[in-house]
Coordinates of C-alpha atoms and ligand atoms in Angstrom, one line a residue:
M1 CA 17.7 -13.2 -15.9
I2 CA 14.3 -13.8 -13.9
Q3 CA 13.1 -10.6 -13.6
V4 CA 10.2 -11.8 -11.1
L5 CA 10.2 -15.0 -9.0
H6 CA 6.6 -15.9 -8.0
I7 CA 6.7 -18.5 -5.0
S8 CA 3.5 -20.5 -4.4
A9 CA 2.1 -23.7 -3.1
E10 CA 0.2 -24.3 -6.5
C11 CA 0.4 -23.2 -10.0
Y12 CA -1.7 -24.3 -13.2
P13 CA -1.5 -26.7 -14.6
A14 CA 1.4 -28.7 -12.4
A15 CA -0.8 -28.2 -9.3
K16 CA -4.6 -26.7 -8.6
T17 CA -7.2 -26.9 -6.3
G18 CA -9.0 -23.2 -7.1
G19 CA -8.0 -20.0 -8.2
L20 CA -4.4 -19.2 -6.5
A21 CA -2.9 -21.6 -9.1
D22 CA -4.7 -20.3 -12.1
V23 CA -3.2 -16.5 -11.1
V24 CA 0.4 -18.2 -10.3
G25 CA 0.1 -19.8 -13.5
S26 CA -0.8 -17.0 -15.7
L27 CA 1.3 -14.2 -14.2
P28 CA 4.5 -15.3 -15.2
K29 CA 3.1 -16.4 -18.4
Y30 CA 1.9 -13.0 -19.5
F31 CA 5.0 -10.9 -17.9
T32 CA 7.3 -13.2 -20.0
D33 CA 5.1 -12.9 -23.3
A34 CA 5.5 -8.9 -22.4
G35 CA 9.7 -9.5 -22.7
M36 CA 9.9 -9.7 -18.2
L37 CA 11.0 -13.3 -18.0
S38 CA 9.0 -14.6 -14.9
A39 CA 9.2 -17.8 -13.3
A40 CA 7.0 -19.7 -10.8
I41 CA 8.4 -22.3 -8.3
I42 CA 6.3 -24.6 -6.5
P43 CA 7.1 -27.7 -4.0
K44 CA 7.1 -31.0 -6.0
Y45 CA 3.8 -33.1 -5.3
S46 CA 3.4 -36.6 -6.3
L47 CA 0.8 -35.1 -9.2
K48 CA -0.5 -36.5 -12.2
W49 CA 1.1 -33.3 -14.3
I50 CA 4.2 -33.2 -12.5
H51 CA 4.8 -37.0 -13.0
S52 CA 4.2 -36.7 -16.8
R53 CA 7.1 -33.9 -17.4
D54 CA 10.7 -34.2 -17.6
W55 CA 12.6 -32.2 -15.0
V56 CA 16.1 -31.3 -14.7
T57 CA 17.8 -30.7 -11.5
V58 CA 19.6 -27.1 -11.3
Y59 CA 20.4 -26.9 -7.4
S60 CA 21.1 -29.3 -4.9
G61 CA 21.2 -28.3 -1.2
S62 CA 20.1 -28.6 1.9
V63 CA 18.3 -26.9 5.4
W64 CA 17.8 -27.5 8.7
V65 CA 14.3 -27.8 10.0
N66 CA 12.9 -29.4 13.2
W67 CA 16.6 -30.3 14.4
R68 CA 17.3 -32.5 11.1
E69 CA 18.8 -31.8 7.9
R70 CA 16.7 -32.0 5.0
R71 CA 18.2 -32.6 1.6
F72 CA 16.5 -31.0 -1.3
S73 CA 16.7 -30.5 -5.0
V74 CA 15.3 -27.8 -7.2
Q75 CA 14.3 -29.0 -10.8
Q76 CA 13.2 -27.2 -13.8
E77 CA 10.5 -28.4 -16.5
A78 CA 12.5 -29.5 -19.2
G79 CA 10.7 -28.0 -22.2
N80 CA 9.7 -24.9 -20.9
T81 CA 6.1 -26.1 -22.1
L82 CA 4.2 -23.2 -20.1
G83 CA 5.7 -20.5 -22.0
Y84 CA 8.1 -19.5 -18.8
P85 CA 10.6 -21.5 -16.5
L86 CA 8.4 -23.4 -13.8
F87 CA 10.9 -24.9 -11.1
V88 CA 9.5 -27.4 -8.1
V89 CA 11.4 -28.1 -5.1
D90 CA 11.9 -31.7 -4.4
I91 CA 11.9 -32.7 -0.7
P92 CA 11.8 -36.5 -0.2
G93 CA 9.5 -37.3 2.8
L94 CA 7.5 -33.8 3.0
Y95 CA 5.9 -33.3 -0.6
D96 CA 6.1 -36.5 -2.6
R97 CA 2.6 -37.1 -1.6
P98 CA -0.5 -37.3 -3.6
G99 CA -2.3 -34.4 -2.2
I100 CA -1.6 -30.7 -2.2
Y101 CA -2.8 -29.7 1.3
N102 CA -4.6 -33.1 2.1
D103 CA -4.3 -36.8 1.7
P104 CA -6.6 -38.8 -0.2
S105 CA -9.2 -39.2 2.9
G106 CA -9.5 -35.5 3.2
A107 CA -7.7 -34.7 5.9
P108 CA -5.0 -31.9 6.1
Y109 CA -1.4 -33.3 6.4
S110 CA -0.6 -33.0 10.1
D111 CA 2.9 -31.6 9.2
E112 CA 2.0 -28.6 7.2
V113 CA 3.9 -26.2 9.3
E114 CA 6.9 -27.9 9.0
R115 CA 6.4 -28.5 5.3
Y116 CA 5.8 -24.9 4.5
I117 CA 9.1 -23.8 6.1
T118 CA 11.4 -26.3 5.1
F119 CA 9.9 -25.1 1.1
Q120 CA 10.3 -21.7 1.9
Q121 CA 14.0 -22.1 3.2
A122 CA 14.9 -24.3 0.4
V123 CA 13.4 -21.6 -1.9
L124 CA 15.8 -18.9 0.0
D125 CA 18.8 -21.3 0.0
W126 CA 18.7 -21.7 -4.1
L127 CA 18.7 -18.4 -4.3
L128 CA 21.5 -17.5 -2.3
S129 CA 23.5 -20.0 -4.8
F130 CA 22.9 -17.1 -7.3
P131 CA 25.4 -14.7 -8.4
W132 CA 23.9 -11.1 -6.8
Q133 CA 23.8 -9.8 -10.4
E134 CA 21.6 -12.4 -11.5
R135 CA 19.2 -12.5 -8.7
P136 CA 15.5 -12.0 -9.4
R137 CA 14.4 -8.4 -9.1
V138 CA 11.2 -9.2 -7.2
L139 CA 10.2 -11.9 -5.1
H140 CA 6.8 -12.4 -5.4
C141 CA 4.8 -14.4 -2.6
H142 CA 1.7 -15.7 -2.9
D143 CA -0.4 -16.3 0.6
H144 CA 0.1 -18.0 3.8
H145 CA 2.2 -20.5 2.4
T146 CA 5.1 -18.6 1.3
A147 CA 4.4 -15.3 3.7
L148 CA 7.5 -15.9 6.0
I149 CA 9.7 -15.3 3.0
P150 CA 9.5 -11.6 3.3
W151 CA 10.3 -11.8 7.0
M152 CA 13.1 -14.3 6.9
V153 CA 15.0 -12.5 4.6
K154 CA 14.7 -9.3 6.8
Y155 CA 15.5 -11.1 10.1
C156 CA 17.3 -14.8 9.8
P157 CA 21.2 -14.1 9.2
A158 CA 21.3 -17.1 6.9
Y159 CA 19.2 -15.3 4.3
Q160 CA 20.0 -11.6 4.9
Q161 CA 22.0 -11.6 1.9
L162 CA 18.7 -11.4 0.0
A163 CA 17.1 -8.7 1.7
P164 CA 17.7 -5.8 -0.9
I165 CA 15.8 -8.0 -3.2
P166 CA 12.0 -6.4 -2.9
T167 CA 9.3 -8.8 -1.7
V168 CA 5.8 -8.6 -2.7
F169 CA 3.0 -10.4 -0.9
T170 CA -0.2 -11.3 -2.6
I171 CA -3.5 -12.6 -0.6
H172 CA -5.5 -14.6 -2.3
N173 CA -7.6 -15.7 0.8
G174 CA -7.4 -14.0 3.8
Q175 CA -9.5 -16.6 5.9
Y176 CA -6.3 -18.9 5.5
Q177 CA -3.3 -17.2 7.4
G178 CA -1.4 -19.9 8.4
A179 CA -1.1 -19.6 12.1
F180 CA 0.4 -22.1 14.4
S181 CA 1.3 -22.0 18.0
W182 CA 4.6 -20.9 19.5
T183 CA 5.2 -24.6 20.5
N184 CA 6.1 -25.2 16.8
G185 CA 8.5 -21.8 17.2
H186 CA 11.3 -24.3 17.1
L187 CA 10.8 -25.5 13.3
L188 CA 11.6 -21.7 12.2
P189 CA 15.2 -20.8 11.2
P190 CA 17.3 -18.7 13.6
Y191 CA 16.2 -15.2 13.9
E192 CA 17.2 -12.0 15.5
A193 CA 15.9 -11.8 19.0
A194 CA 14.2 -8.5 18.2
A195 CA 12.0 -10.5 15.2
R196 CA 9.8 -12.4 17.5
W197 CA 7.2 -9.5 17.8
V198 CA 6.9 -9.1 13.9
L199 CA 5.8 -12.9 13.9
D200 CA 3.5 -12.8 16.7
W201 CA -0.1 -12.0 16.5
N202 CA -2.4 -12.8 19.5
G203 CA -0.1 -15.0 21.0
A204 CA 0.7 -17.1 17.9
V205 CA 2.8 -17.5 15.0
N206 CA 1.0 -15.7 12.1
P207 CA 2.9 -15.8 8.7
M208 CA 0.1 -13.3 7.2
A209 CA 0.3 -11.0 9.6
A210 CA 4.4 -11.2 9.2
A211 CA 4.1 -10.5 5.4
I212 CA 2.0 -7.8 5.7
K213 CA 4.5 -6.0 8.3
T214 CA 7.3 -7.0 6.2
A215 CA 6.6 -7.2 2.7
W216 CA 7.9 -4.3 0.8
A217 CA 4.3 -4.4 -0.8
V218 CA 0.9 -6.4 -0.1
T219 CA -1.9 -7.0 -2.9
T220 CA -4.9 -8.3 -2.6
V221 CA -7.0 -9.7 -5.6
S222 CA -9.8 -7.2 -5.8
E223 CA -10.2 -3.5 -4.5
T224 CA -13.3 -4.4 -2.8
Y225 CA -11.8 -6.8 -1.0
L226 CA -8.9 -5.0 0.2
Y227 CA -11.7 -2.7 1.4
E228 CA -13.4 -5.9 3.3
L229 CA -10.1 -6.9 5.0
H230 CA -10.1 -3.6 6.7
Q231 CA -13.1 -4.1 7.9
N232 CA -13.2 -8.0 8.8
S233 CA -10.0 -10.1 8.6
L234 CA -10.1 -12.4 11.3
G235 CA -8.2 -10.2 13.5
L236 CA -6.0 -8.4 11.3
E237 CA -8.4 -5.5 10.6
Q238 CA -6.1 -3.2 12.4
L239 CA -3.0 -4.4 10.8
F240 CA -4.2 -4.0 7.4
R241 CA -5.3 -0.5 8.5
D242 CA -1.8 0.3 9.9
E243 CA -0.2 -0.8 6.5
W244 CA -2.5 0.9 4.3
R245 CA 0.4 2.6 2.2
K246 CA 1.8 -0.3 0.7
E247 CA -1.5 -2.2 -0.4
W248 CA -3.0 -2.5 -3.7
G249 CA -6.3 -4.1 -5.0
I250 CA -5.4 -5.8 -8.2
I251 CA -8.3 -7.8 -9.9
N252 CA -7.1 -10.9 -11.3
G253 CA -7.3 -11.8 -15.1
I254 CA -8.0 -14.7 -17.0
D255 CA -6.2 -16.9 -19.0
A256 CA -8.0 -15.8 -22.4
A257 CA -5.8 -18.6 -24.2
V258 CA -7.1 -21.2 -22.0
W259 CA -10.6 -19.8 -21.7
D260 CA -11.5 -19.2 -25.5
P261 CA -14.6 -20.4 -26.6
A262 CA -13.5 -20.3 -30.2
V263 CA -10.6 -22.6 -29.4
D264 CA -11.7 -24.6 -26.1
P265 CA -11.0 -28.2 -26.6
M266 CA -12.7 -29.2 -23.8
I267 CA -16.4 -28.2 -25.2
Q268 CA -18.8 -29.8 -27.5
H269 CA -19.4 -26.9 -29.8
R270 CA -17.2 -24.0 -30.4
L271 CA -18.0 -20.5 -31.1
E272 CA -17.8 -19.9 -34.6
N273 CA -18.2 -17.0 -37.0
D274 CA -19.1 -15.3 -33.9
D275 CA -22.7 -16.8 -33.8
I276 CA -23.0 -16.9 -30.1
Q277 CA -26.7 -18.0 -30.3
Q278 CA -25.8 -21.0 -32.1
F279 CA -22.8 -21.7 -29.6
K280 CA -24.9 -21.4 -26.5
A281 CA -28.2 -23.5 -28.0
K282 CA -25.9 -26.3 -29.0
N283 CA -23.7 -26.3 -26.0
K284 CA -26.8 -26.2 -23.7
Q285 CA -28.4 -29.0 -25.6
A286 CA -25.4 -31.4 -25.0
L287 CA -25.8 -30.4 -21.5
C288 CA -29.5 -30.9 -21.2
E289 CA -29.0 -34.4 -22.7
W290 CA -26.4 -35.5 -20.5
F291 CA -28.3 -34.2 -17.3
G292 CA -31.7 -35.1 -18.4
F293 CA -33.3 -31.3 -18.3
P294 CA -35.7 -29.4 -20.7
A295 CA -34.2 -27.3 -23.1
D296 CA -37.0 -24.6 -22.9
A297 CA -36.4 -23.9 -19.5
P298 CA -33.2 -21.5 -18.0
L299 CA -30.4 -23.4 -16.6
I300 CA -28.8 -22.1 -13.8
S301 CA -25.7 -23.6 -13.0
Y302 CA -23.1 -23.6 -9.6
I303 CA -19.5 -24.7 -9.9
G304 CA -17.1 -24.4 -6.9
R305 CA -15.7 -25.5 -3.8
M306 CA -19.0 -26.8 -1.4
V307 CA -17.5 -24.8 1.6
G308 CA -18.8 -22.2 3.9
E309 CA -17.0 -19.2 2.4
K310 CA -18.6 -19.9 -1.1
G311 CA -22.4 -19.7 0.4
V312 CA -23.3 -22.9 -1.3
D313 CA -25.3 -23.8 1.8
L314 CA -27.9 -21.4 0.4
L315 CA -28.8 -23.0 -2.6
P316 CA -30.6 -26.3 -1.3
D317 CA -33.2 -24.6 0.2
T318 CA -33.5 -21.6 -2.2
Y319 CA -33.7 -24.0 -5.4
R320 CA -36.4 -26.4 -3.5
R321 CA -38.4 -23.2 -3.1
F322 CA -38.5 -22.6 -7.3
I323 CA -39.0 -26.7 -7.7
Y324 CA -42.2 -26.4 -5.4
S325 CA -43.5 -23.8 -6.6
G326 CA -43.5 -25.2 -10.0
T327 CA -41.3 -22.6 -11.7
K328 CA -39.7 -23.5 -15.1
A329 CA -36.1 -23.7 -14.3
C330 CA -33.4 -26.4 -14.3
F331 CA -30.4 -26.4 -11.5
L332 CA -27.1 -28.1 -11.9
V333 CA -24.1 -28.0 -9.6
L334 CA -20.4 -29.1 -9.8
G335 CA -18.0 -29.3 -6.9
T336 CA -16.8 -31.0 -3.8
G337 CA -16.8 -30.1 0.0
E338 CA -18.7 -30.4 3.1
P339 CA -20.3 -33.7 3.4
W340 CA -23.7 -32.1 4.4
T341 CA -23.9 -30.0 1.5
Q342 CA -22.6 -32.6 -1.0
N343 CA -25.5 -35.4 0.7
Q344 CA -28.3 -32.6 0.7
F345 CA -27.0 -32.4 -3.4
R346 CA -27.1 -35.9 -3.9
A347 CA -30.3 -36.4 -2.4
M348 CA -32.0 -33.5 -4.4
A349 CA -30.8 -35.0 -7.5
H350 CA -32.6 -38.3 -6.7
Q351 CA -35.8 -36.3 -5.4
F352 CA -36.2 -33.7 -8.4
P353 CA -34.9 -35.7 -11.9
G354 CA -35.4 -33.3 -15.0
R355 CA -35.1 -30.3 -12.6
F356 CA -32.2 -30.7 -10.3
N357 CA -28.6 -32.6 -10.8
A358 CA -25.4 -32.5 -9.0
V359 CA -21.8 -34.0 -10.1
I360 CA -19.8 -34.4 -6.6
D361 CA -16.3 -34.1 -8.2
Y362 CA -13.9 -32.4 -9.2
N363 CA -13.7 -32.4 -13.1
E364 CA -11.9 -29.5 -15.1
A365 CA -13.6 -30.7 -18.4
L366 CA -16.9 -30.8 -17.5
S367 CA -16.6 -27.2 -15.8
H368 CA -15.6 -25.9 -19.1
Q369 CA -18.7 -27.4 -20.6
I370 CA -20.9 -26.1 -17.8
Y371 CA -19.7 -22.4 -18.4
A372 CA -20.5 -22.7 -22.2
G373 CA -23.9 -24.3 -21.9
S374 CA -25.5 -22.7 -18.9
D375 CA -27.9 -19.7 -19.2
F376 CA -26.8 -18.6 -15.7
L377 CA -24.0 -19.2 -13.2
I378 CA -24.8 -18.5 -9.4
M379 CA -22.2 -17.6 -6.9
P380 CA -23.5 -16.9 -3.6
S381 CA -20.5 -16.2 -1.7
R382 CA -20.1 -15.3 1.8
V383 CA -16.7 -14.1 1.2
E384 CA -14.9 -13.8 -2.6
P385 CA -11.5 -12.1 -2.6
C386 CA -11.8 -12.1 -6.5
G387 CA -13.5 -14.9 -8.0
L388 CA -12.5 -16.3 -11.3
N389 CA -15.8 -18.4 -12.2
Q390 CA -17.9 -15.2 -12.9
M391 CA -15.4 -14.2 -15.5
Y392 CA -15.0 -17.5 -17.0
A393 CA -19.0 -17.7 -17.3
M394 CA -18.9 -14.1 -18.9
R395 CA -16.4 -15.3 -21.2
Y396 CA -18.8 -18.2 -22.8
G397 CA -21.8 -16.1 -22.5
T398 CA -23.2 -17.1 -19.3
I399 CA -25.0 -14.5 -17.2
P400 CA -23.6 -14.4 -13.5
I401 CA -26.0 -13.8 -10.4
V402 CA -23.6 -12.7 -7.9
R403 CA -23.9 -11.6 -4.4
S404 CA -22.3 -8.1 -4.2
I405 CA -18.8 -8.9 -2.1
G406 CA -15.3 -8.8 -3.0
G407 CA -14.3 -9.3 -6.7
L408 CA -18.0 -10.0 -7.4
K409 CA -18.5 -6.4 -7.1
D410 CA -15.8 -5.1 -8.8
T411 CA -16.6 -7.1 -11.9
V412 CA -20.1 -7.6 -12.3
P413 CA -22.1 -4.8 -12.3
D414 CA -26.1 -5.2 -11.9
I415 CA -28.2 -4.8 -15.0
G416 CA -30.7 -2.5 -13.6
E417 CA -28.0 0.3 -13.0
P418 CA -28.8 3.4 -14.9
D419 CA -25.6 3.4 -17.0
G420 CA -27.0 0.3 -18.8
Q421 CA -23.5 -1.4 -18.7
G422 CA -24.7 -4.1 -16.4
R423 CA -23.2 -7.6 -16.7
G424 CA -25.4 -9.6 -14.4
I425 CA -27.5 -9.8 -11.4
R426 CA -26.6 -9.1 -7.9
F427 CA -28.1 -9.5 -4.7
D428 CA -26.9 -7.8 -1.3
Q429 CA -27.7 -9.7 1.8
F430 CA -26.6 -13.4 2.2
S431 CA -30.2 -14.7 2.4
M432 CA -32.8 -16.9 1.0
D433 CA -35.1 -14.0 0.1
D434 CA -32.5 -11.9 -1.8
A435 CA -31.0 -15.0 -3.6
V436 CA -34.5 -16.0 -4.2
Y437 CA -35.7 -12.8 -5.9
A438 CA -32.1 -12.4 -7.7
L439 CA -33.1 -15.7 -9.5
H440 CA -36.4 -14.6 -10.0
R441 CA -35.2 -11.6 -11.8
A442 CA -32.9 -13.8 -14.1
I443 CA -35.7 -16.9 -14.7
S444 CA -38.3 -14.0 -15.5
M445 CA -36.1 -12.2 -17.9
W446 CA -35.0 -15.6 -19.8
H447 CA -38.6 -16.5 -20.2
S448 CA -40.0 -12.9 -21.0
E449 CA -37.0 -11.0 -22.6
P450 CA -34.9 -13.0 -24.9
D451 CA -33.5 -10.0 -26.8
V452 CA -32.3 -8.4 -23.5
V453 CA -30.6 -11.8 -22.9
A454 CA -28.8 -12.4 -26.3
A455 CA -27.8 -8.5 -26.1
L456 CA -26.4 -9.4 -22.4
R457 CA -24.6 -12.2 -23.5
R458 CA -23.0 -10.2 -26.7
R459 CA -21.9 -7.5 -24.0
I460 CA -20.3 -9.8 -21.2
M461 CA -18.7 -11.9 -24.1
A462 CA -16.8 -8.8 -25.0
V463 CA -15.3 -7.7 -22.1
D464 CA -11.5 -8.0 -21.9
F465 CA -10.7 -9.6 -18.2
S466 CA -7.4 -10.7 -20.2
W467 CA -4.1 -10.5 -17.9
E468 CA -2.6 -7.8 -20.2
Q469 CA -4.9 -5.5 -18.3
T470 CA -3.4 -6.6 -15.1
I471 CA 0.2 -6.8 -15.6
G472 CA 0.5 -3.0 -15.9
K473 CA -0.9 -2.7 -12.7
Y474 CA 1.5 -5.0 -10.9
R475 CA 4.6 -3.3 -12.5
K476 CA 3.4 -0.2 -10.9
V477 CA 3.5 -2.0 -7.6
Y478 CA 6.8 -3.2 -8.7
R479 CA 8.0 0.0 -9.6
S480 CA 6.6 1.2 -6.3
I481 CA 9.1 -0.5 -4.2
G482 CA 11.9 0.7 -6.6
A483 CA 11.9 -2.8 -8.9
H484 CA 12.0 -1.4 -12.5
I485 CA 10.6 -4.4 -14.3
D486 CA 11.6 -4.1 -17.7
P487 CA 10.6 -5.6 -21.0
V488 CA 13.7 -6.6 -22.6
L489 CA 12.4 -7.1 -26.3
E490 CA 9.7 -4.8 -26.8
P491 CA 9.9 -1.3 -25.3
A492 CA 6.4 -0.6 -26.8
A493 CA 4.8 -3.2 -24.0
E494 CA 5.2 -0.1 -21.7
K495 CA 1.5 0.7 -21.3
T496 CA -0.3 -2.3 -20.6
G497 CA 2.3 -5.3 -21.8
P498 CA 0.6 -6.4 -25.1
A499 CA 1.0 -10.0 -25.6
P500 CA 2.8 -11.5 -28.2
A501 CA 1.1 -12.3 -31.6
S502 CA 0.7 -15.6 -31.2
R503 CA -1.4 -15.1 -28.2
K504 CA -3.1 -12.2 -29.6
A505 CA -4.5 -14.1 -32.4
A506 CA -6.5 -16.2 -30.5
K507 CA -8.1 -13.9 -28.3
P508 CA -11.3 -12.2 -30.0
T509 CA -11.4 -9.6 -27.1
E510 CA -8.7 -7.5 -28.8
K511 CA -10.7 -5.1 -31.1
P512 CA -14.2 -3.4 -30.2
A513 CA -13.8 -0.5 -29.1
K514 CA -16.7 -0.8 -27.1
K515 CA -15.1 -3.4 -25.1
A516 CA -12.4 -1.0 -23.8
V517 CA -15.0 1.4 -22.6
L518 CA -16.4 -1.8 -20.7
T519 CA -12.9 -2.5 -19.2
E520 CA -12.2 1.2 -18.1
K521 CA -15.6 1.0 -16.3
T522 CA -14.6 -1.9 -14.3
A523 CA -11.2 -0.3 -13.4
A524 CA -12.8 2.7 -12.4
K525 CA -15.8 1.3 -10.2
P526 CA -15.5 0.8 -6.5
A527 CA -12.7 2.5 -5.8
K528 CA -12.5 2.4 -1.8
K529 CA -8.8 2.8 -1.3
P530 CA -6.7 5.9 -2.3
A531 CA -6.7 6.4 -6.3
E532 CA -3.6 5.0 -8.1
T533 CA -2.1 8.3 -8.8
E534 CA -2.1 9.0 -5.2
K535 CA -0.6 5.2 -4.4
S536 CA 2.6 6.0 -6.8
A537 CA 3.5 8.9 -4.7
T538 CA 2.9 6.6 -1.7
P539 CA 6.2 6.6 0.5
I540 CA 7.8 3.4 0.7
P541 CA 8.4 1.5 3.9
P542 CA 11.6 3.0 5.2
A543 CA 13.4 0.3 5.5
A544 CA 12.9 -0.8 2.0
Q545 CA 13.6 2.7 0.9
K546 CA 17.0 2.4 2.6
E547 CA 17.8 -0.8 0.9
K548 CA 16.7 -0.1 -2.5
T549 CA 18.7 2.8 -2.8
K550 CA 21.6 0.6 -2.0
K551 CA 21.4 -2.5 -3.6
L552 CA 18.8 -2.5 -6.1
P553 CA 19.7 -4.5 -9.3
A554 CA 20.3 -1.7 -12.0
K555 CA 17.4 -1.3 -14.3
T556 CA 19.1 -1.4 -17.3
R557 CA 20.8 -4.6 -16.9
P558 CA 19.9 -6.7 -19.6
A559 CA 17.7 -9.9 -18.9
A560 CA 19.1 -12.9 -20.8
A561 CA 15.5 -14.3 -21.5
P562 CA 15.8 -17.7 -23.2
A563 CA 13.0 -17.5 -25.9
P564 CA 10.1 -19.5 -24.2
K565 CA 8.0 -21.5 -26.3
K566 CA 4.3 -20.3 -26.9
T567 CA 2.6 -23.6 -26.3
G568 CA -0.6 -22.6 -25.1
P569 CA -1.3 -24.4 -21.2
K570 CA -3.7 -27.1 -21.0
S571 CA -6.3 -26.7 -18.2
D572 CA -7.3 -27.4 -14.8
S573 CA -7.8 -26.1 -10.2
R574 CA -7.1 -25.2 -5.2
K575 CA -7.4 -25.2 -1.3
K576 CA -5.6 -24.0 1.3
T577 CA -4.8 -25.2 4.9
Ligands
ADP601 P1 -11.6 -20.5 -5.3 O1 -10.1 -20.1 -6.0 O2 -11.9 -19.6 -4.2 O3 -11.9 -21.8 -5.2 P2 -12.0 -19.0 -7.8 O4 -13.5 -18.7 -8.2 O5 -11.1 -18.0 -7.5 O6 -12.4 -19.7 -6.1 O7 -11.6 -20.3 -8.5 C1 -12.0 -21.5 -8.7 C2 -11.5 -22.1 -9.7 O8 -11.4 -23.4 -9.6 C3 -12.0 -22.0 -11.2 O9 -11.0 -22.0 -12.2 C4 -13.2 -22.9 -11.1 O10 -13.6 -23.3 -12.3 C5 -12.4 -24.3 -10.6 N1 -13.0 -25.0 -9.9 C6 -13.6 -25.3 -8.8 N2 -14.2 -26.5 -8.3 C7 -14.2 -27.3 -9.4 C8 -14.9 -28.5 -9.4 N3 -15.5 -29.0 -8.7 N4 -14.6 -29.0 -10.8 C9 -13.9 -28.2 -11.8 N5 -13.3 -27.0 -11.5 C10 -13.6 -26.3 -10.4

């Protein structure tokens, strides 16, 4: 029996434009590894990975949206190659398109509201077909694309049979709330009249607001980001404050099997015999040859979407300042996004050969090589809910230079902090002066203190960012709403859910005691929210409490988990609407 069903618009490697996919692709895998069968369901897009797999139809049905009947089927990936069941919902006419959110020209699909509402209804229609004792114990919804599900099961008569199942809503990015005008209200399934106010926020239908009000628990992807949402969340601040009792900040993990410098097939030179210096030097050499950089200068890279929230517009002028002053340093960027920024970078690549280069593309393999071969990775984000790049960089011995915001603050203590446990260089203000100063610190450290750089690399590569750390926290959330997600095979998985031997063997981060200390520190860092002990005593929303005691699936029920294949995933990317 599936214990947790993750419902999302993206899941790596099937459909990715960013971190949402990485997280939805990892959580079920690590829960399943720990004996708690979890699955993911996404729309069936017309994408390469999806076409390359075999799919078995497990359900066919139809839902009414926009005055018409939409036929759909739910299909399961035949080989179970991800190590957990992946389902897709095939809805002809809505998702059989080459993009996730945008058409190939970059324009967002104009019928996105209808697409998401249809997908969510289709998922619920499928769940209704399960015998009640076989239904998942938790519906875990991710971002605004699936945010209406907690509301639908509560207020839409067609789906109210599912109301006893606890719902969790995870916010990967509060900038995108999925709000739409009431003129599209007819797209929604019939609902109780009194439920209209739950959907409404500032005169529009706001799925994210509805989920914050109706989900049994709400999580965000770092503690600091949760705190920031209370201060600034595009109008939802008061709602976040009102609902604080059910909110949790849980930092993402990274898939240590995919991001493993010792076995990563996408990098030129893998880590051997723990020789970090060789590993970095050889990979840097490869990058320098490709991009025409000198090897005797620090290489500072940027990887990511070129959009305002990533703060990438700060980089052209900041880099020019170093280049014009003759500083010995090189700069590389990889990403796609706003035309203005892309054009700036293109022009600079022509203007400053040997100092600056840019790849305007989405290229998963190149991103791995850049993480492996750079000296520093810069993330000047305006907003950063969690950020995965800094964790990937650290895993590959690349020192992060980050703005003190969201998850970056939680994962990258500054090397200047008195406890000597720093992992990178941080700057506070979103300004060129602050960014220049941070880069200046990095460049002079590289030139004048190679021993410090080497020691820092060793330290950051040993930090354990794996999901095993994180799934224990999600279990705590599930428990707080009365869903006891229990390991079926290994009672010992209780503490933080150990991975199976196969995955463990591939993961060099498990042994040194030093690492555990570093990890502990991160977890304990900026607790802007009530402490976790307080949280476990937190009252559950009264409605949820009632439902829980009524009909919660018995915690002792055996989960007939099909033995998943432990094939390590391949790699690959996200953006929202
Ligand atoms: P966000 O989800 O906000 O874009 P995250 O840091 O959470 O940011 O995740 C970004 C993910 O997307 C990382 O896996 C990063 O390596 C990847 N990525 C972003 N842009 C590119 C690109 N142009 N080429 C390859 N990978 C990319």
